[in-house]
Amino acid sequence: MKSRITKPVFFIVAILILVFTFFSTAGLSTRYGDTEQHIIWGIDDIRWGIDIRGGVNVSFGVPADYAANNEITDNDLEAAKSIIETRLVDKNINDYEVYLDNTTHTIIVRFPWQADDESFDPEAAVKEIGETALLTFREGYEIDENGLPTGETEKIVLQGTDVDQAYVGYDQESNQYYVGLDLTDAGGQAFAEATGRLVGNQISIWMDDICISAPNVKQQISGGTAQITSPEYSDYQPALDLANKINGGSLPFKLEIENLSTISPILGMGARDAMAIAGLIAFIVIAIFMIAYYRLTGFVAVIALIGQIAGMFAATTGFFSFNDASTLTIPGIAGIILSIGMGVDANVISGERIREELRAGRTIDGALQNGFERGFGAILDGNVTVIIVAVILMAVFGNWFGVTTDATIFSFGFTLLAGIIMNFVMGCWATRLMTISLSKFKIFRKPWLYGGARGAAAAAVAERGKDTVKMLDVKCKTHIDFVKKTKVFAIISGTILLVTLVFSFVQGPEIDIRFKGGTMVTYSYTGDVDTNDIAETVKALGTPTPTVTTGTSFTGDLNTIVISFVADEKMDDDMLAKIGDTLQATYPDNQIENIDTTNVSASSGSRFVVNCVVAVAIAFVLLVIYIALRFKNIGGWSSGVIAIICLLHDVSIAYAVYLFSGMPLDANFMAVVLTLLGYSINNTIIIYDRLRENRARYGSMNDRELVNLSINQTLSRSIITTVTAASSMVVVCIVCWLMGVTSIISFATPLAIGMGVGFYSSVCLAGPLWIWWTSRKSHKKRA
């Protein structure tokens, strides 16, 4: 059947991609005087995470002794959240995020560093934000020259302890909401006396030094109940906000800081710049390779890859109407770079299929049609598994499993998910349209442009004709007997895993403070310092035994001192301030300044570890189910179990990298594990897909021959996609090492190694294990 894709289609699709890329990166806005109206958000409008622009991650919790003996209601937490939001606004911090975890009674707060404010003290701001609110009802609305209440004791009518609860009601007659108050006995008597005197006047309600309402007294109010009405209460939300604030001032408990992490913008912006350079280099390297190796289809793949990158930025900025803007963090940028490497996978699969069809003697049109059609199943299966893992990453490091302060990894999952979805659009749909369209031009009717043979070799293939197609289909470029080397592969993997297990018992891994609890404070300094002297100075203050190390900042512009304390409980704010003051006083010539603080309680770290373990277990289950459903005719559930065994092998090797290198197990480790679950299984699925196809086409072959054929047929694809994806992480490692971005190295290095191990396990272990399993089942049936 004649293709409907004509010559102009290439130019239409390419122009659409370039226009989309321009607007998603440059944005579009109009300006009227000093007012700028954004129509489309661009890269300059990206909301950077606090690990880039600097800021605070803090979680507040209810004291354990109070929670053990009292019921904490959702209303209590909403009231506490309202207090925090009020105080953030009062400090002119408007770009904040506040989340509730009702299961663990935790409130997560994130806000950026105050721009151009060198005196901003994030620890002091956090302490003030979490303090118990002082709620007062005052006569009138009197303020001093600074806009604060006069503070005269005789003007106070009620305090927070006089209010039992505030709630939202609805008046059917006025068709408006109101805020109802239930007062204590003492509060009711005091309120009745005050309202009797103040009919026609105001009673203002204050949260600390902020007036949150100032209603007029219409009549004396007795009976211990009251209603606050206002024209703005025609909507429910304003009334609820006031009720929450009043309830917050009457909370019977004080919020405790469970986790605290601060970072200076000096560190984050340098890390962002390093990642941007790494991304650009990775794109250039992959683009050159694709064009050199795949020629015309590689050129088309680069255009599609540009569209995919633009799509990831568009998803982040909220370009599409169906999704809101997302915060972009350092791991999020790593997700974009990884997607650049993985984004060519669809093009590689299709390109390799087209090459095979051309080697089998098919025409260019037939090769393109069969190549794209036969490659789509493998692309679908491989991308779905990565989508599963990306969603779980977003769940664990977002707020689906309970809110976590490690939301920077959520951005990695988000950009990875956006990249995979755009890979479907660009790598499958756009690439197919552009490639087939170009094939209509006479100048591009040459098989070598699509990976076929040149000159005389191409003519020889054409001469063989259609009668030899079936015979040539079985041929492939390599003929390695992987199954024969099963014992060798088993010995290699077994030895590495055994050494890892022994080393784990002998020495054990280093656990990050975010997992086990404790405090880590980073200071910048000038000149020379003695770590032993600093350790003694700090220990003399009565702290747990500190570990002191020196290094350089992300940008390499600052010398840093890192002081760590391992403890079940986080360090209190007064001690943190005392350490900083003491160091500055003891070493005045070294200009010591705090640039980063991480303060975590052991219980919070344990909850996070549990969430991660649950997420990994869910990932395993979902991947097994998906493989079992998709590959029923090659074993189904057994194929899924074998794939999971290979994944456990890959995760164990990734753990070994952390173990032997001394890198601590932290949130980066969990992100590496979850990413490998989706990526490593991708190679296995490609082999499974070809094995399923070959079993249907070549039923006369035994299992050993089918496995070897399938692995050899997909070997070049597996090598290329592994090299492109791993090289993107290698580029990140090199650039970050040169620029001193140490935090992301503990993510990129193990991931790059894990990708190589994933290739090894899929090619060398999955097939032989499948043969062993099917042989075992056959023996049981015969018995």
PDB file of N, CA and C in Angstrom, residues 447-502:
ATOM      1  N   PRO A 447      20.615   3.008   0.076  1.00  0.00           N
ATOM      2  CA  PRO A 447      20.558   2.176   1.284  1.00  0.00           C
ATOM      3  C   PRO A 447      21.615   2.526   2.334  1.00  0.00           C
ATOM      4  N   TRP A 448      22.807   2.958   1.901  1.00  0.00           N
ATOM      5  CA  TRP A 448      23.867   3.222   2.888  1.00  0.00           C
ATOM      6  C   TRP A 448      23.516   4.387   3.801  1.00  0.00           C
ATOM      7  N   LEU A 449      22.622   5.290   3.345  1.00  0.00           N
ATOM      8  CA  LEU A 449      22.203   6.393   4.205  1.00  0.00           C
ATOM      9  C   LEU A 449      21.378   5.910   5.389  1.00  0.00           C
ATOM     10  N   TYR A 450      20.831   4.700   5.292  1.00  0.00           N
ATOM     11  CA  TYR A 450      20.012   4.142   6.355  1.00  0.00           C
ATOM     12  C   TYR A 450      20.717   2.992   7.075  1.00  0.00           C
ATOM     13  N   GLY A 451      22.024   2.862   6.836  1.00  0.00           N
ATOM     14  CA  GLY A 451      22.794   1.826   7.502  1.00  0.00           C
ATOM     15  C   GLY A 451      23.023   0.601   6.661  1.00  0.00           C
ATOM     16  N   GLY A 452      22.571   0.617   5.396  1.00  0.00           N
ATOM     17  CA  GLY A 452      22.784  -0.515   4.516  1.00  0.00           C
ATOM     18  C   GLY A 452      24.178  -0.503   3.911  1.00  0.00           C
ATOM     19  N   ALA A 453      24.427  -1.465   3.028  1.00  0.00           N
ATOM     20  CA  ALA A 453      25.742  -1.574   2.405  1.00  0.00           C
ATOM     21  C   ALA A 453      25.889  -0.538   1.298  1.00  0.00           C
ATOM     22  N   ARG A 454      27.166  -0.251   0.925  1.00  0.00           N
ATOM     23  CA  ARG A 454      27.477   0.692  -0.137  1.00  0.00           C
ATOM     24  C   ARG A 454      27.780  -0.045  -1.436  1.00  0.00           C
ATOM     25  N   GLY A 455      27.625   0.628  -2.535  1.00  0.00           N
ATOM     26  CA  GLY A 455      28.133   0.213  -3.825  1.00  0.00           C
ATOM     27  C   GLY A 455      27.817  -1.218  -4.202  1.00  0.00           C
ATOM     28  N   ALA A 456      28.904  -1.973  -4.534  1.00  0.00           N
ATOM     29  CA  ALA A 456      28.770  -3.341  -5.022  1.00  0.00           C
ATOM     30  C   ALA A 456      28.102  -4.248  -4.001  1.00  0.00           C
ATOM     31  N   ALA A 457      28.412  -4.006  -2.715  1.00  0.00           N
ATOM     32  CA  ALA A 457      27.797  -4.825  -1.665  1.00  0.00           C
ATOM     33  C   ALA A 457      26.287  -4.651  -1.653  1.00  0.00           C
ATOM     34  N   ALA A 458      25.833  -3.417  -1.861  1.00  0.00           N
ATOM     35  CA  ALA A 458      24.393  -3.155  -1.895  1.00  0.00           C
ATOM     36  C   ALA A 458      23.753  -3.829  -3.100  1.00  0.00           C
ATOM     37  N   ALA A 459      24.456  -3.784  -4.225  1.00  0.00           N
ATOM     38  CA  ALA A 459      23.908  -4.426  -5.426  1.00  0.00           C
ATOM     39  C   ALA A 459      23.812  -5.934  -5.248  1.00  0.00           C
ATOM     40  N   ALA A 460      24.811  -6.515  -4.561  1.00  0.00           N
ATOM     41  CA  ALA A 460      24.794  -7.963  -4.326  1.00  0.00           C
ATOM     42  C   ALA A 460      23.612  -8.367  -3.476  1.00  0.00           C
ATOM     43  N   VAL A 461      23.321  -7.553  -2.475  1.00  0.00           N
ATOM     44  CA  VAL A 461      22.168  -7.835  -1.618  1.00  0.00           C
ATOM     45  C   VAL A 461      20.876  -7.769  -2.416  1.00  0.00           C
ATOM     46  N   ALA A 462      20.778  -6.766  -3.287  1.00  0.00           N
ATOM     47  CA  ALA A 462      19.558  -6.604  -4.082  1.00  0.00           C
ATOM     48  C   ALA A 462      19.364  -7.771  -5.041  1.00  0.00           C
ATOM     49  N   GLU A 463      20.475  -8.321  -5.574  1.00  0.00           N
ATOM     50  CA  GLU A 463      20.394  -9.420  -6.524  1.00  0.00           C
ATOM     51  C   GLU A 463      19.841 -10.699  -5.893  1.00  0.00           C
ATOM     52  N   ARG A 464      20.050 -10.835  -4.621  1.00  0.00           N
ATOM     53  CA  ARG A 464      19.576 -12.071  -3.977  1.00  0.00           C
ATOM     54  C   ARG A 464      18.055 -12.200  -4.073  1.00  0.00           C
ATOM     55  N   GLY A 465      17.386 -11.028  -4.072  1.00  0.00           N
ATOM     56  CA  GLY A 465      15.948 -11.022  -4.305  1.00  0.00           C
ATOM     57  C   GLY A 465      15.127 -11.484  -3.117  1.00  0.00           C
ATOM     58  N   LYS A 466      13.849 -11.516  -3.334  1.00  0.00           N
ATOM     59  CA  LYS A 466      12.917 -11.832  -2.264  1.00  0.00           C
ATOM     60  C   LYS A 466      12.963 -13.288  -1.829  1.00  0.00           C
ATOM     61  N   ASP A 467      13.420 -14.170  -2.697  1.00  0.00           N
ATOM     62  CA  ASP A 467      13.410 -15.588  -2.357  1.00  0.00           C
ATOM     63  C   ASP A 467      14.378 -15.917  -1.226  1.00  0.00           C
ATOM     64  N   THR A 468      15.342 -15.053  -1.023  1.00  0.00           N
ATOM     65  CA  THR A 468      16.346 -15.340   0.014  1.00  0.00           C
ATOM     66  C   THR A 468      16.093 -14.581   1.288  1.00  0.00           C
ATOM     67  N   VAL A 469      15.005 -13.856   1.377  1.00  0.00           N
ATOM     68  CA  VAL A 469      14.754 -13.019   2.549  1.00  0.00           C
ATOM     69  C   VAL A 469      14.677 -13.829   3.827  1.00  0.00           C
ATOM     70  N   LYS A 470      13.940 -14.940   3.807  1.00  0.00           N
ATOM     71  CA  LYS A 470      13.770 -15.731   5.026  1.00  0.00           C
ATOM     72  C   LYS A 470      15.103 -16.261   5.532  1.00  0.00           C
ATOM     73  N   MET A 471      15.974 -16.664   4.612  1.00  0.00           N
ATOM     74  CA  MET A 471      17.264 -17.194   5.020  1.00  0.00           C
ATOM     75  C   MET A 471      18.128 -16.082   5.617  1.00  0.00           C
ATOM     76  N   LEU A 472      18.090 -14.920   4.997  1.00  0.00           N
ATOM     77  CA  LEU A 472      18.941 -13.828   5.462  1.00  0.00           C
ATOM     78  C   LEU A 472      18.448 -13.256   6.780  1.00  0.00           C
ATOM     79  N   ASP A 473      17.167 -13.389   7.085  1.00  0.00           N
ATOM     80  CA  ASP A 473      16.619 -12.860   8.336  1.00  0.00           C
ATOM     81  C   ASP A 473      17.353 -13.425   9.547  1.00  0.00           C
ATOM     82  N   VAL A 474      17.815 -14.675   9.444  1.00  0.00           N
ATOM     83  CA  VAL A 474      18.417 -15.322  10.593  1.00  0.00           C
ATOM     84  C   VAL A 474      19.833 -14.826  10.831  1.00  0.00           C
ATOM     85  N   LYS A 475      20.422 -14.187   9.830  1.00  0.00           N
ATOM     86  CA  LYS A 475      21.809 -13.765   9.949  1.00  0.00           C
ATOM     87  C   LYS A 475      21.933 -12.532  10.834  1.00  0.00           C
ATOM     88  N   CYS A 476      23.071 -12.420  11.480  1.00  0.00           N
ATOM     89  CA  CYS A 476      23.379 -11.224  12.257  1.00  0.00           C
ATOM     90  C   CYS A 476      24.888 -11.024  12.223  1.00  0.00           C
ATOM     91  N   LYS A 477      25.338  -9.854  12.670  1.00  0.00           N
ATOM     92  CA  LYS A 477      26.743  -9.493  12.523  1.00  0.00           C
ATOM     93  C   LYS A 477      27.649 -10.256  13.478  1.00  0.00           C
ATOM     94  N   THR A 478      27.151 -10.680  14.607  1.00  0.00           N
ATOM     95  CA  THR A 478      27.971 -11.380  15.600  1.00  0.00           C
ATOM     96  C   THR A 478      27.424 -12.777  15.849  1.00  0.00           C
ATOM     97  N   HIS A 479      28.313 -13.677  16.251  1.00  0.00           N
ATOM     98  CA  HIS A 479      27.918 -15.072  16.484  1.00  0.00           C
ATOM     99  C   HIS A 479      28.589 -15.577  17.766  1.00  0.00           C
ATOM    100  N   ILE A 480      28.382 -14.842  18.829  1.00  0.00           N
ATOM    101  CA  ILE A 480      28.988 -15.209  20.109  1.00  0.00           C
ATOM    102  C   ILE A 480      28.080 -16.204  20.826  1.00  0.00           C
ATOM    103  N   ASP A 481      28.680 -17.260  21.341  1.00  0.00           N
ATOM    104  CA  ASP A 481      27.907 -18.269  22.081  1.00  0.00           C
ATOM    105  C   ASP A 481      27.898 -17.871  23.565  1.00  0.00           C
ATOM    106  N   PHE A 482      26.937 -17.032  23.929  1.00  0.00           N
ATOM    107  CA  PHE A 482      26.854 -16.556  25.305  1.00  0.00           C
ATOM    108  C   PHE A 482      26.452 -17.677  26.257  1.00  0.00           C
ATOM    109  N   VAL A 483      25.607 -18.561  25.794  1.00  0.00           N
ATOM    110  CA  VAL A 483      25.122 -19.636  26.662  1.00  0.00           C
ATOM    111  C   VAL A 483      26.274 -20.552  27.069  1.00  0.00           C
ATOM    112  N   LYS A 484      27.212 -20.773  26.175  1.00  0.00           N
ATOM    113  CA  LYS A 484      28.354 -21.647  26.455  1.00  0.00           C
ATOM    114  C   LYS A 484      29.199 -21.107  27.600  1.00  0.00           C
ATOM    115  N   LYS A 485      29.207 -19.789  27.761  1.00  0.00           N
ATOM    116  CA  LYS A 485      30.048 -19.150  28.783  1.00  0.00           C
ATOM    117  C   LYS A 485      29.280 -18.897  30.078  1.00  0.00           C
ATOM    118  N   THR A 486      28.180 -19.582  30.284  1.00  0.00           N
ATOM    119  CA  THR A 486      27.346 -19.351  31.469  1.00  0.00           C
ATOM    120  C   THR A 486      28.141 -19.515  32.767  1.00  0.00           C
ATOM    121  N   LYS A 487      28.937 -20.563  32.854  1.00  0.00           N
ATOM    122  CA  LYS A 487      29.702 -20.809  34.084  1.00  0.00           C
ATOM    123  C   LYS A 487      30.695 -19.694  34.364  1.00  0.00           C
ATOM    124  N   VAL A 488      31.337 -19.199  33.304  1.00  0.00           N
ATOM    125  CA  VAL A 488      32.293 -18.101  33.477  1.00  0.00           C
ATOM    126  C   VAL A 488      31.590 -16.874  34.032  1.00  0.00           C
ATOM    127  N   PHE A 489      30.440 -16.525  33.445  1.00  0.00           N
ATOM    128  CA  PHE A 489      29.689 -15.365  33.914  1.00  0.00           C
ATOM    129  C   PHE A 489      29.216 -15.561  35.357  1.00  0.00           C
ATOM    130  N   ALA A 490      28.774 -16.764  35.682  1.00  0.00           N
ATOM    131  CA  ALA A 490      28.305 -17.048  37.043  1.00  0.00           C
ATOM    132  C   ALA A 490      29.438 -16.908  38.048  1.00  0.00           C
ATOM    133  N   ILE A 491      30.634 -17.365  37.692  1.00  0.00           N
ATOM    134  CA  ILE A 491      31.788 -17.254  38.598  1.00  0.00           C
ATOM    135  C   ILE A 491      32.163 -15.793  38.810  1.00  0.00           C
ATOM    136  N   ILE A 492      32.157 -15.001  37.732  1.00  0.00           N
ATOM    137  CA  ILE A 492      32.502 -13.575  37.856  1.00  0.00           C
ATOM    138  C   ILE A 492      31.514 -12.868  38.781  1.00  0.00           C
ATOM    139  N   SER A 493      30.229 -13.021  38.504  1.00  0.00           N
ATOM    140  CA  SER A 493      29.209 -12.341  39.318  1.00  0.00           C
ATOM    141  C   SER A 493      29.222 -12.855  40.753  1.00  0.00           C
ATOM    142  N   GLY A 494      29.326 -14.178  40.913  1.00  0.00           N
ATOM    143  CA  GLY A 494      29.333 -14.751  42.259  1.00  0.00           C
ATOM    144  C   GLY A 494      30.506 -14.261  43.090  1.00  0.00           C
ATOM    145  N   THR A 495      31.672 -14.138  42.465  1.00  0.00           N
ATOM    146  CA  THR A 495      32.856 -13.663  43.193  1.00  0.00           C
ATOM    147  C   THR A 495      32.676 -12.227  43.668  1.00  0.00           C
ATOM    148  N   ILE A 496      32.189 -11.368  42.777  1.00  0.00           N
ATOM    149  CA  ILE A 496      31.980  -9.960  43.155  1.00  0.00           C
ATOM    150  C   ILE A 496      30.965  -9.845  44.285  1.00  0.00           C
ATOM    151  N   LEU A 497      29.866 -10.587  44.165  1.00  0.00           N
ATOM    152  CA  LEU A 497      28.825 -10.512  45.191  1.00  0.00           C
ATOM    153  C   LEU A 497      29.316 -11.076  46.517  1.00  0.00           C
ATOM    154  N   LEU A 498      30.122 -12.123  46.474  1.00  0.00           N
ATOM    155  CA  LEU A 498      30.663 -12.715  47.708  1.00  0.00           C
ATOM    156  C   LEU A 498      31.619 -11.744  48.403  1.00  0.00           C
ATOM    157  N   VAL A 499      32.506 -11.116  47.622  1.00  0.00           N
ATOM    158  CA  VAL A 499      33.436 -10.129  48.199  1.00  0.00           C
ATOM    159  C   VAL A 499      32.656  -8.969  48.805  1.00  0.00           C
ATOM    160  N   THR A 500      31.613  -8.534  48.109  1.00  0.00           N
ATOM    161  CA  THR A 500      30.781  -7.436  48.624  1.00  0.00           C
ATOM    162  C   THR A 500      30.120  -7.820  49.939  1.00  0.00           C
ATOM    163  N   LEU A 501      29.607  -9.041  50.013  1.00  0.00           N
ATOM    164  CA  LEU A 501      28.944  -9.506  51.230  1.00  0.00           C
ATOM    165  C   LEU A 501      29.929  -9.570  52.393  1.00  0.00           C
ATOM    166  N   VAL A 502      31.124 -10.122  52.153  1.00  0.00           N
ATOM    167  CA  VAL A 502      32.127 -10.234  53.207  1.00  0.00           C
ATOM    168  C   VAL A 502      32.564  -8.848  53.676  1.00  0.00           C
TER     169      VAL A 502
END
